């Protein structure tokens, strides 16, 4: 089946940013008396910012709860780290340009807020290469629910079966599969990572050749 579109996840695929979310979570929620542990923080890794706030509030409720204010503080911290730290996945810009030159439509589907996605694409200088950029903040559910991928496919004008998603997480792969798409797991050079939900695997974006792209 000929593919027409490639949809990228963002955190852990376009940029190495999971550590930024962890740091922001620790800094912001700890200041509200939340006991942020590694074990609990691991459970929030692929949640939306709204889901993360609800997660911590349920366990360590604080006074004067203002979820939107907390979310904005976390997001602002992450944006600052993205803009000031070296976090670009090696070779990803060239990889995206190569796909665009082969006339694939390009999308971004992320659980992160849309304003973070725009910061990332500006940092990578690839905003003009993306045909759609969509966030789960505009859906009723984040990944692993397929909504963000279904909407991305609709925005691209491509049926899901002609789309392939590049993800680094189980929840992201599950979302793309549930949307009816083919999937690629990106491992960032970790050869031990395997997934039954992935049709293909990319270790890194440098010199990557895949039969699915006709190479």
mmCIF file of C-alpha atoms in Angstrom:
data_model
loop_
_atom_site.group_PDB
_atom_site.id
_atom_site.type_symbol
_atom_site.label_atom_id
_atom_site.label_comp_id
_atom_site.label_asym_id
_atom_site.label_seq_id
_atom_site.Cartn_x
_atom_site.Cartn_y
_atom_site.Cartn_z
ATOM 1 C CA UNK A 1 0.000 0.000 0.000
ATOM 2 C CA UNK A 2 1.503 3.325 -1.088
ATOM 3 C CA UNK A 3 2.039 5.741 1.764
ATOM 4 C CA UNK A 4 1.090 9.378 1.320
ATOM 5 C CA UNK A 5 1.837 10.931 4.714
ATOM 6 C CA UNK A 6 4.308 10.689 7.587
ATOM 7 C CA UNK A 7 3.203 11.903 11.028
ATOM 8 C CA UNK A 8 5.806 12.572 13.707
ATOM 9 C CA UNK A 9 5.471 12.471 17.456
ATOM 10 C CA UNK A 10 7.452 15.313 19.064
ATOM 11 C CA UNK A 11 8.979 14.618 22.489
ATOM 12 C CA UNK A 12 11.557 11.862 22.150
ATOM 13 C CA UNK A 13 11.368 11.901 18.333
ATOM 14 C CA UNK A 14 12.032 15.411 17.009
ATOM 15 C CA UNK A 15 13.810 16.505 20.177
ATOM 16 C CA UNK A 16 15.284 14.792 23.220
ATOM 17 C CA UNK A 17 13.019 16.581 25.687
ATOM 18 C CA UNK A 18 11.548 14.069 28.130
ATOM 19 C CA UNK A 19 14.125 15.172 30.707
ATOM 20 C CA UNK A 20 12.843 18.755 30.376
ATOM 21 C CA UNK A 21 9.298 17.739 31.266
ATOM 22 C CA UNK A 22 10.613 15.763 34.242
ATOM 23 C CA UNK A 23 12.629 18.752 35.464
ATOM 24 C CA UNK A 24 9.739 21.186 35.005
ATOM 25 C CA UNK A 25 7.371 18.822 36.782
ATOM 26 C CA UNK A 26 9.754 18.501 39.728
ATOM 27 C CA UNK A 27 10.416 22.252 39.988
ATOM 28 C CA UNK A 28 6.791 23.391 39.715
ATOM 29 C CA UNK A 29 4.887 20.740 41.644
ATOM 30 C CA UNK A 30 7.453 20.477 44.443
ATOM 31 C CA UNK A 31 6.912 24.163 45.121
ATOM 32 C CA UNK A 32 3.265 23.276 45.903
ATOM 33 C CA UNK A 33 4.244 20.605 48.404
ATOM 34 C CA UNK A 34 3.973 17.677 46.016
ATOM 35 C CA UNK A 35 6.379 14.840 46.763
ATOM 36 C CA UNK A 36 7.599 14.134 43.231
ATOM 37 C CA UNK A 37 9.299 10.747 43.195
ATOM 38 C CA UNK A 38 10.942 8.972 40.272
ATOM 39 C CA UNK A 39 8.450 6.130 40.521
ATOM 40 C CA UNK A 40 5.400 8.396 40.388
ATOM 41 C CA UNK A 41 6.914 10.731 37.797
ATOM 42 C CA UNK A 42 7.455 7.738 35.489
ATOM 43 C CA UNK A 43 3.674 7.281 35.403
ATOM 44 C CA UNK A 44 3.166 10.800 34.044
ATOM 45 C CA UNK A 45 5.749 10.534 31.280
ATOM 46 C CA UNK A 46 3.336 10.375 28.330
ATOM 47 C CA UNK A 47 0.363 12.247 29.795
ATOM 48 C CA UNK A 48 -0.942 15.612 28.651
ATOM 49 C CA UNK A 49 -0.093 18.557 30.920
ATOM 50 C CA UNK A 50 -3.695 18.639 32.136
ATOM 51 C CA UNK A 51 -3.567 14.946 33.001
ATOM 52 C CA UNK A 52 -0.265 15.447 34.835
ATOM 53 C CA UNK A 53 -1.752 18.228 36.963
ATOM 54 C CA UNK A 54 -4.766 16.065 37.857
ATOM 55 C CA UNK A 55 -2.453 13.133 38.648
ATOM 56 C CA UNK A 56 -0.470 15.087 41.245
ATOM 57 C CA UNK A 57 -3.474 16.899 42.718
ATOM 58 C CA UNK A 58 -5.244 13.609 43.406
ATOM 59 C CA UNK A 59 -2.221 12.374 45.383
ATOM 60 C CA UNK A 60 -1.059 15.592 47.059
ATOM 61 C CA UNK A 61 -3.947 18.083 46.990
ATOM 62 C CA UNK A 62 -2.857 21.672 47.593
ATOM 63 C CA UNK A 63 -4.788 24.791 48.523
ATOM 64 C CA UNK A 64 -5.952 27.362 46.008
ATOM 65 C CA UNK A 65 -5.872 24.925 43.143
ATOM 66 C CA UNK A 66 -5.502 26.675 39.806
ATOM 67 C CA UNK A 67 -4.785 23.948 37.270
ATOM 68 C CA UNK A 68 -4.288 26.308 34.340
ATOM 69 C CA UNK A 69 -1.722 28.380 36.269
ATOM 70 C CA UNK A 70 0.265 25.260 37.168
ATOM 71 C CA UNK A 71 0.138 23.927 33.632
ATOM 72 C CA UNK A 72 1.340 27.276 32.288
ATOM 73 C CA UNK A 73 4.273 27.268 34.713
ATOM 74 C CA UNK A 74 5.316 23.761 33.628
ATOM 75 C CA UNK A 75 4.982 24.624 29.947
ATOM 76 C CA UNK A 76 6.905 27.887 30.351
ATOM 77 C CA UNK A 77 9.755 26.029 32.049
ATOM 78 C CA UNK A 78 9.851 23.400 29.288
ATOM 79 C CA UNK A 79 9.833 26.050 26.553
ATOM 80 C CA UNK A 80 12.740 27.854 28.247
ATOM 81 C CA UNK A 81 14.746 24.612 28.399
ATOM 82 C CA UNK A 82 13.983 23.762 24.754
ATOM 83 C CA UNK A 83 15.077 27.204 23.599
ATOM 84 C CA UNK A 84 18.284 27.261 25.625
ATOM 85 C CA UNK A 85 19.479 23.651 25.597
ATOM 86 C CA UNK A 86 20.861 21.445 22.808
ATOM 87 C CA UNK A 87 18.104 18.858 22.355
ATOM 88 C CA UNK A 88 17.705 18.343 18.591
ATOM 89 C CA UNK A 89 17.694 14.726 17.428
ATOM 90 C CA UNK A 90 20.679 14.322 15.124
ATOM 91 C CA UNK A 91 19.763 14.241 11.432
ATOM 92 C CA UNK A 92 16.035 14.834 11.936
ATOM 93 C CA UNK A 93 15.866 18.026 9.856
ATOM 94 C CA UNK A 94 17.505 16.346 6.869
ATOM 95 C CA UNK A 95 15.236 13.331 7.293
ATOM 96 C CA UNK A 96 12.120 15.519 7.191
ATOM 97 C CA UNK A 97 13.381 17.456 4.162
ATOM 98 C CA UNK A 98 14.110 14.179 2.376
ATOM 99 C CA UNK A 99 10.545 12.971 2.953
ATOM 100 C CA UNK A 100 9.169 16.330 1.787
ATOM 101 C CA UNK A 101 11.276 16.129 -1.374
ATOM 102 C CA UNK A 102 9.711 12.730 -2.034
ATOM 103 C CA UNK A 103 6.309 14.500 -1.858
ATOM 104 C CA UNK A 104 5.031 12.955 1.359
ATOM 105 C CA UNK A 105 2.672 15.086 3.394
ATOM 106 C CA UNK A 106 4.165 15.771 6.816
ATOM 107 C CA UNK A 107 2.326 16.063 10.131
ATOM 108 C CA UNK A 108 3.036 16.432 13.827
ATOM 109 C CA UNK A 109 0.777 14.803 16.448
ATOM 110 C CA UNK A 110 1.711 15.431 20.070
ATOM 111 C CA UNK A 111 0.298 15.233 23.587
ATOM 112 C CA UNK A 112 2.211 18.424 24.406
ATOM 113 C CA UNK A 113 0.493 21.827 24.125
ATOM 114 C CA UNK A 114 0.479 23.357 20.662
ATOM 115 C CA UNK A 115 2.579 26.337 21.774
ATOM 116 C CA UNK A 116 5.395 23.947 22.677
ATOM 117 C CA UNK A 117 5.162 22.281 19.265
ATOM 118 C CA UNK A 118 5.540 25.632 17.510
ATOM 119 C CA UNK A 119 8.624 26.444 19.614
ATOM 120 C CA UNK A 120 10.161 23.090 18.677
ATOM 121 C CA UNK A 121 9.524 23.503 14.949
ATOM 122 C CA UNK A 122 10.973 27.014 15.033
ATOM 123 C CA UNK A 123 14.049 25.722 16.843
ATOM 124 C CA UNK A 124 14.514 23.021 14.199
ATOM 125 C CA UNK A 125 13.719 25.514 11.406
ATOM 126 C CA UNK A 126 11.311 23.055 9.766
ATOM 127 C CA UNK A 127 7.934 24.717 10.387
ATOM 128 C CA UNK A 128 7.389 25.318 6.673
ATOM 129 C CA UNK A 129 7.809 21.595 5.967
ATOM 130 C CA UNK A 130 4.822 20.542 8.087
ATOM 131 C CA UNK A 131 1.373 20.429 6.506
ATOM 132 C CA UNK A 132 -0.383 20.063 9.857
ATOM 133 C CA UNK A 133 0.573 20.444 13.526
ATOM 134 C CA UNK A 134 -1.926 19.102 16.046
ATOM 135 C CA UNK A 135 -2.060 18.646 19.818
ATOM 136 C CA UNK A 136 -4.120 16.395 22.071
ATOM 137 C CA UNK A 137 -5.049 19.514 24.069
ATOM 138 C CA UNK A 138 -7.776 20.015 21.440
ATOM 139 C CA UNK A 139 -9.100 16.465 21.848
ATOM 140 C CA UNK A 140 -11.158 14.924 24.635
ATOM 141 C CA UNK A 141 -8.416 12.348 25.244
ATOM 142 C CA UNK A 142 -4.647 12.239 24.709
ATOM 143 C CA UNK A 143 -2.586 9.319 23.504
ATOM 144 C CA UNK A 144 -3.008 6.316 23.713
ATOM 145 C CA UNK A 145 -6.430 7.393 22.419
ATOM 146 C CA UNK A 146 -6.240 7.685 18.592
ATOM 147 C CA UNK A 147 -8.013 11.065 18.370
ATOM 148 C CA UNK A 148 -4.904 13.204 17.759
ATOM 149 C CA UNK A 149 -3.863 10.913 14.914
ATOM 150 C CA UNK A 150 -7.322 10.706 13.364
ATOM 151 C CA UNK A 151 -7.601 14.498 13.341
ATOM 152 C CA UNK A 152 -4.081 14.837 11.926
ATOM 153 C CA UNK A 153 -4.948 12.491 9.056
ATOM 154 C CA UNK A 154 -8.137 14.464 8.408
ATOM 155 C CA UNK A 155 -6.178 17.732 8.377
ATOM 156 C CA UNK A 156 -3.740 16.230 5.888
ATOM 157 C CA UNK A 157 -6.581 15.016 3.693
ATOM 158 C CA UNK A 158 -5.148 11.489 3.792
ATOM 159 C CA UNK A 159 -6.944 8.351 4.923
ATOM 160 C CA UNK A 160 -5.241 6.781 8.016
ATOM 161 C CA UNK A 161 -4.294 3.605 6.141
ATOM 162 C CA UNK A 162 -2.067 5.734 3.889
ATOM 163 C CA UNK A 163 -0.295 7.324 6.892
ATOM 164 C CA UNK A 164 2.660 6.123 8.922
ATOM 165 C CA UNK A 165 3.472 7.408 12.420
ATOM 166 C CA UNK A 166 6.923 7.734 13.982
ATOM 167 C CA UNK A 167 6.760 7.246 17.753
ATOM 168 C CA UNK A 168 9.080 6.463 20.646
ATOM 169 C CA UNK A 169 6.517 5.298 23.229
ATOM 170 C CA UNK A 170 4.107 2.415 23.679
ATOM 171 C CA UNK A 171 1.194 4.807 24.229
ATOM 172 C CA UNK A 172 2.003 6.686 21.028
ATOM 173 C CA UNK A 173 2.342 3.519 18.977
ATOM 174 C CA UNK A 174 -0.931 2.268 20.439
ATOM 175 C CA UNK A 175 -2.664 5.515 19.453
ATOM 176 C CA UNK A 176 -1.402 5.357 15.873
ATOM 177 C CA UNK A 177 -2.326 1.686 15.509
ATOM 178 C CA UNK A 178 -5.807 2.361 16.887
ATOM 179 C CA UNK A 179 -6.150 5.074 14.247
ATOM 180 C CA UNK A 180 -5.416 2.471 11.564
ATOM 181 C CA UNK A 181 -1.924 3.657 10.656
ATOM 182 C CA UNK A 182 1.353 1.878 10.079
ATOM 183 C CA UNK A 183 3.996 2.625 12.698
ATOM 184 C CA UNK A 184 7.717 3.156 13.148
ATOM 185 C CA UNK A 185 9.347 3.023 16.566
ATOM 186 C CA UNK A 186 12.232 5.479 16.984
ATOM 187 C CA UNK A 187 14.776 4.243 19.541
ATOM 188 C CA UNK A 188 17.459 6.975 19.570
ATOM 189 C CA UNK A 189 20.175 4.331 19.097
ATOM 190 C CA UNK A 190 18.861 2.018 21.819
ATOM 191 C CA UNK A 191 19.050 -1.370 20.087
ATOM 192 C CA UNK A 192 17.294 -3.114 22.992
ATOM 193 C CA UNK A 193 13.968 -1.403 22.277
ATOM 194 C CA UNK A 194 11.408 -3.524 20.433
ATOM 195 C CA UNK A 195 7.647 -3.222 20.080
ATOM 196 C CA UNK A 196 4.979 -5.556 18.753
ATOM 197 C CA UNK A 197 3.041 -2.419 17.774
ATOM 198 C CA UNK A 198 5.768 -1.207 15.415
ATOM 199 C CA UNK A 199 5.903 -2.233 11.763
ATOM 200 C CA UNK A 200 9.412 -0.772 11.386
ATOM 201 C CA UNK A 201 12.226 0.481 13.606
ATOM 202 C CA UNK A 202 14.538 3.489 13.260
ATOM 203 C CA UNK A 203 17.614 3.639 15.481
ATOM 204 C CA UNK A 204 18.469 7.194 14.393
ATOM 205 C CA UNK A 205 17.700 9.650 11.601
ATOM 206 C CA UNK A 206 21.189 9.738 10.108
ATOM 207 C CA UNK A 207 21.544 7.652 6.955
ATOM 208 C CA UNK A 208 18.219 5.933 7.620
ATOM 209 C CA UNK A 209 16.897 3.870 4.732
ATOM 210 C CA UNK A 210 13.521 2.147 4.966
ATOM 211 C CA UNK A 211 11.769 -0.044 2.381
ATOM 212 C CA UNK A 212 8.496 1.589 3.407
ATOM 213 C CA UNK A 213 9.750 4.839 1.854
ATOM 214 C CA UNK A 214 10.806 3.071 -1.320
ATOM 215 C CA UNK A 215 14.504 2.993 -0.408
#
